[in-house]
PDB file of C-alpha atoms in Angstrom:
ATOM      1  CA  UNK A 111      -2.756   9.108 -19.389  1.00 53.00           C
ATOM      2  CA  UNK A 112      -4.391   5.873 -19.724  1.00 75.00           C
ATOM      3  CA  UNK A 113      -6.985   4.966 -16.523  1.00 92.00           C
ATOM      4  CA  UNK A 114      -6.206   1.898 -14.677  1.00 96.00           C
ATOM      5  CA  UNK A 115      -6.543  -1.453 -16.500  1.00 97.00           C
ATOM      6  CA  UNK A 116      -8.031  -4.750 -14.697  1.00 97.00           C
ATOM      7  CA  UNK A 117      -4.355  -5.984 -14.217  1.00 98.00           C
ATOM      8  CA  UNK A 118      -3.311  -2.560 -12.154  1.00 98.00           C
ATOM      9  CA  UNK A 119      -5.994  -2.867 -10.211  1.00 98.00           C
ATOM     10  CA  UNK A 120      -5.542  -6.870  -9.711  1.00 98.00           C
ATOM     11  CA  UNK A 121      -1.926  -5.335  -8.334  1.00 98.00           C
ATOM     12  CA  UNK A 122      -3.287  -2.861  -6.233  1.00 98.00           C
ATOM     13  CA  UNK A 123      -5.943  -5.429  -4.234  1.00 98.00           C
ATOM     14  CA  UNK A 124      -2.482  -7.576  -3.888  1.00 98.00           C
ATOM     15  CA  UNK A 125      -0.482  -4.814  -2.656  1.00 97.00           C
ATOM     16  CA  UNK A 126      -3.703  -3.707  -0.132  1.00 97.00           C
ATOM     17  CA  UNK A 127      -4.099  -8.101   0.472  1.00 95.00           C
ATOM     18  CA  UNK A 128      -0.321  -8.203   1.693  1.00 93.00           C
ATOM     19  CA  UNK A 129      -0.467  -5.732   4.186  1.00 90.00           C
ATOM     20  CA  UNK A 130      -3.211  -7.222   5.738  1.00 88.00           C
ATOM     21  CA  UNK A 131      -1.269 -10.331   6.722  1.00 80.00           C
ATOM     22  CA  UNK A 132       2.271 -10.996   8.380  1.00 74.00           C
ATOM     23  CA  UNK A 133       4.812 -10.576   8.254  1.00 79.00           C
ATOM     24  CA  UNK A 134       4.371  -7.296   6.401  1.00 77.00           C
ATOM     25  CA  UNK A 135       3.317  -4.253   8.322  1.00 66.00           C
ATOM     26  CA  UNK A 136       0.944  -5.957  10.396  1.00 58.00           C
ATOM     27  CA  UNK A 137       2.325  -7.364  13.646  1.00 54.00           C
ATOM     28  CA  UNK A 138       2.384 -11.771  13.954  1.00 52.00           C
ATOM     29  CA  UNK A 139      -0.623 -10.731  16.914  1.00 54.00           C
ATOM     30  CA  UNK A 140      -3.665  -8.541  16.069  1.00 55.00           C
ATOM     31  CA  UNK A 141      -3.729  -7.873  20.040  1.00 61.00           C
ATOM     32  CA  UNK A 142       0.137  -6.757  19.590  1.00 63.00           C
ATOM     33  CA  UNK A 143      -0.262  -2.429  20.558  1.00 62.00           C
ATOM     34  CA  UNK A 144       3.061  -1.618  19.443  1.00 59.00           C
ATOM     35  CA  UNK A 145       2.117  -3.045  15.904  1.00 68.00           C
ATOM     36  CA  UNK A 146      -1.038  -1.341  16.097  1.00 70.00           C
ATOM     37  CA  UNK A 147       0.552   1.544  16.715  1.00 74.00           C
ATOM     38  CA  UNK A 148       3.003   1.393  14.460  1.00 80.00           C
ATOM     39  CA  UNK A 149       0.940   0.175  11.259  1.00 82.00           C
ATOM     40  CA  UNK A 150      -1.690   3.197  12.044  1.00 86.00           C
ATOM     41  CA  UNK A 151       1.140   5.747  11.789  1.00 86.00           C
ATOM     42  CA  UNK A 152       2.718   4.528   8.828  1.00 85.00           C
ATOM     43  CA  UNK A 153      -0.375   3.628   7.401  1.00 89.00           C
ATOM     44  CA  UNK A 154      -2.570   6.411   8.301  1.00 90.00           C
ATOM     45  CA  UNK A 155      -5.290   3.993   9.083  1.00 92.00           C
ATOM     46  CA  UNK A 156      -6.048   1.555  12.359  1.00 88.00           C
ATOM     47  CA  UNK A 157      -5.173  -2.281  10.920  1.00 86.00           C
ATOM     48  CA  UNK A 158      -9.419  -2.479  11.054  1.00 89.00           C
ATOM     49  CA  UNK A 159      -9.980   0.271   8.959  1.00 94.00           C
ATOM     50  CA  UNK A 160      -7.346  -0.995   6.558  1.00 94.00           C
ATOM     51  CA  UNK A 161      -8.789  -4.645   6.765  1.00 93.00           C
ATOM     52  CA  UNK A 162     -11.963  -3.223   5.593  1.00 96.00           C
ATOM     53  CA  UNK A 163     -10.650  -1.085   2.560  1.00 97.00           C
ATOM     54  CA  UNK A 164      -8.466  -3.877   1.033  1.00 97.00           C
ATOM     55  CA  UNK A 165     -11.388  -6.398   1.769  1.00 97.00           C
ATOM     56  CA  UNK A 166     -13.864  -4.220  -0.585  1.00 98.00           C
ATOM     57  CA  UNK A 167     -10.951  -4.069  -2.756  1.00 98.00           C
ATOM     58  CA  UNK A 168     -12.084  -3.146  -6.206  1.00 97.00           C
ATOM     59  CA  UNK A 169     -15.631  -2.285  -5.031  1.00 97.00           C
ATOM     60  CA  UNK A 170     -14.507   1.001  -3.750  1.00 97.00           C
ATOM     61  CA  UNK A 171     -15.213   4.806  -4.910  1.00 95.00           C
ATOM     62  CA  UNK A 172     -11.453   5.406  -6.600  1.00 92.00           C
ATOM     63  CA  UNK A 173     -11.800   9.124  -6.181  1.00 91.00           C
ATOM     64  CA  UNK A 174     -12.839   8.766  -1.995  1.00 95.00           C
ATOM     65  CA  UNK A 175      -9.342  10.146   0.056  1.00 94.00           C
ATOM     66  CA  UNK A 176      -9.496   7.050   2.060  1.00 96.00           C
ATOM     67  CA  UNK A 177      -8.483   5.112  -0.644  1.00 96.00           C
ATOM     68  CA  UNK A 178      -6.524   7.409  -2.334  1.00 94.00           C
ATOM     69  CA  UNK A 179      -4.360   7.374   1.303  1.00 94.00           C
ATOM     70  CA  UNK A 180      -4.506   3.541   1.380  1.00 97.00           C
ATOM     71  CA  UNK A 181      -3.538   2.528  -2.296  1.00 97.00           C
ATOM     72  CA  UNK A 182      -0.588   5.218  -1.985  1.00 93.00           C
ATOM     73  CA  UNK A 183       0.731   4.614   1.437  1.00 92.00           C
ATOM     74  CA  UNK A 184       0.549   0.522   0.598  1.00 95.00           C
ATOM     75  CA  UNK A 185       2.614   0.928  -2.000  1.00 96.00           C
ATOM     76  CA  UNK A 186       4.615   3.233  -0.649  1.00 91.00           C
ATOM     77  CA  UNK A 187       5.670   1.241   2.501  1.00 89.00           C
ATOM     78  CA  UNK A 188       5.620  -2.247   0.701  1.00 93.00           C
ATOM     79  CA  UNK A 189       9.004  -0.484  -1.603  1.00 92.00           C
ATOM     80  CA  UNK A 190      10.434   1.933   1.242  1.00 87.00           C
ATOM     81  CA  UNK A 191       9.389   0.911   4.676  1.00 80.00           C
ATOM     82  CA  UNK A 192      12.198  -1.734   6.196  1.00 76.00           C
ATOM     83  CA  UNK A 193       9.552  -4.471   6.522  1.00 77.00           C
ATOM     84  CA  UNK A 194      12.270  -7.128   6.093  1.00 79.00           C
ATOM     85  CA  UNK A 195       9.784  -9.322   3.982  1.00 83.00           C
ATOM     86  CA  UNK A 196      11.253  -9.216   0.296  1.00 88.00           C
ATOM     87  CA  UNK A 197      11.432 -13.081   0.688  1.00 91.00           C
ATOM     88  CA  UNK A 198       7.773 -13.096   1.668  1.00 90.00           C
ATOM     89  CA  UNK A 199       6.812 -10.769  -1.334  1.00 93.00           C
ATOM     90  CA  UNK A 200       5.885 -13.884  -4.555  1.00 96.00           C
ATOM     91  CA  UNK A 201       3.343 -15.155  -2.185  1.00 95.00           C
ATOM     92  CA  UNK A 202       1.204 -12.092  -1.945  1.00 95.00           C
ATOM     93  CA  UNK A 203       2.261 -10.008  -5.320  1.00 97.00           C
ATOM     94  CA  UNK A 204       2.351 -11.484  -8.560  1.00 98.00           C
ATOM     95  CA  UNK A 205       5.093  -8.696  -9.643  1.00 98.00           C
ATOM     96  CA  UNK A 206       8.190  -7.320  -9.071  1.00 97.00           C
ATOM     97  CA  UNK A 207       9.077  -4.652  -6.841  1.00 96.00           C
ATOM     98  CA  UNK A 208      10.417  -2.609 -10.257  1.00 96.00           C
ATOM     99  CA  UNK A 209       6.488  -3.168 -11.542  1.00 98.00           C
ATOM    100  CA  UNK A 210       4.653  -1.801  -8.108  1.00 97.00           C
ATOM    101  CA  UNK A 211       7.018   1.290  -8.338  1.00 95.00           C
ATOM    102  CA  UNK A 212       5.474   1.831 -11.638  1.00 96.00           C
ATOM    103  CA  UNK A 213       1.942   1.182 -10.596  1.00 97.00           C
ATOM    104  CA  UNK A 214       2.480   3.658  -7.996  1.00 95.00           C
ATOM    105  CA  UNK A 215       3.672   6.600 -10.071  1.00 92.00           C
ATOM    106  CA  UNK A 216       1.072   6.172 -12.522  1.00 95.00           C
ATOM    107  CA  UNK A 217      -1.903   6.455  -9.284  1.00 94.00           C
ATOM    108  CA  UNK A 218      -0.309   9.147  -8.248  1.00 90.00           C
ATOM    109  CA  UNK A 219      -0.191  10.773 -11.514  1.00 89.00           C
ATOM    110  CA  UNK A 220      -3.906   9.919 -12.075  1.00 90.00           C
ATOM    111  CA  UNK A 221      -4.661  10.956  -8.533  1.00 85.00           C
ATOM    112  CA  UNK A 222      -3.077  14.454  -9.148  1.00 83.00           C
ATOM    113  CA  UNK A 223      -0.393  14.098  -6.225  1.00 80.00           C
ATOM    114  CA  UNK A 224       2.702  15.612  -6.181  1.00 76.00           C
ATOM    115  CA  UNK A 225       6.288  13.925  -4.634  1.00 71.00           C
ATOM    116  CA  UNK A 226       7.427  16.205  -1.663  1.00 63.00           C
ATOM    117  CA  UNK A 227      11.104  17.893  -1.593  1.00 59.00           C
ATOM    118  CA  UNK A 228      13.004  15.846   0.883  1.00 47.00           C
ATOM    119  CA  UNK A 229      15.732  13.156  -0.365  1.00 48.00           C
ATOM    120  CA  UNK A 230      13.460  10.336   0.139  1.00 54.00           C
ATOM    121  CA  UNK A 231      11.516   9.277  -2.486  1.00 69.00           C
ATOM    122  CA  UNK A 232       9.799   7.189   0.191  1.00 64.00           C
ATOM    123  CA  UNK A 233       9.017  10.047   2.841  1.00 59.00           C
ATOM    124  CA  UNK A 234       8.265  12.038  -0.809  1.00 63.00           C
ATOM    125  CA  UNK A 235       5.451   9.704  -1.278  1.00 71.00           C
ATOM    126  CA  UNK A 236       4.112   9.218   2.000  1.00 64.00           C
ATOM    127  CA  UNK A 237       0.409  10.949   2.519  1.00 65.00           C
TER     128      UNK A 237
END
């Protein structure tokens, strides 16, 4: 399989960049607890530490598990969690929803994971 090319991993960093603002998965008030809450367990990551991997976004080791979590679970919840925000979606990623699905199933391919056996592809991908 073919490694990521400079235009996956432009999509990635504007996956990670959408999170980071609302009205994704992170709450209208960084003081909110609820959203902290929430975007740390669907995340995996406080909204700091998740700041500060899609801020060094591409200058990151690919192969770390931090990233690996981030990149997935980004993707992930931008197609499955019920974030409301398809409107919002052209102003933070250039490409369709159809495109990040494939730009997720090739990192996980490259990143050697495995979909678990529920019937959600979505709690599937979750790590």
């Amino acid at each position: 399989m073919e490694p990521l090319d400079d235009r996956e991993i432009e999509i990635i960093g504007e996956c990670l960049n959408a999170l980071t603002h609302p009205p994704f998965l992170k709450g209208r008030s960084t003081d909110d607890d609820w959203w902290r809450s929430e975007f740390n367990s669907v995340m995996g990551f406080s909204p700091d530490e998740f700041c500060d991997i899609a801020n060094r976004w591409p200058n990151v080791d690919f192969d770390s598990t931090d990233i690996r979590v981030a990149v997935n679970n980004s993707m992930n919840n931008l197609l499955g969690y019920p974030h409301h925000c398809e409107a919002d979606w052209p102003q933070y990623i250039s490409v369709s929803p159809l495109e990040v699905a494939r730009l997720l199933k090739k990192w996980r391919r490259l990143a050697g994971e495995v979909d678990g056996e529920t019937s959600s592809p979505y709690f599937n991908r979750l790590m």
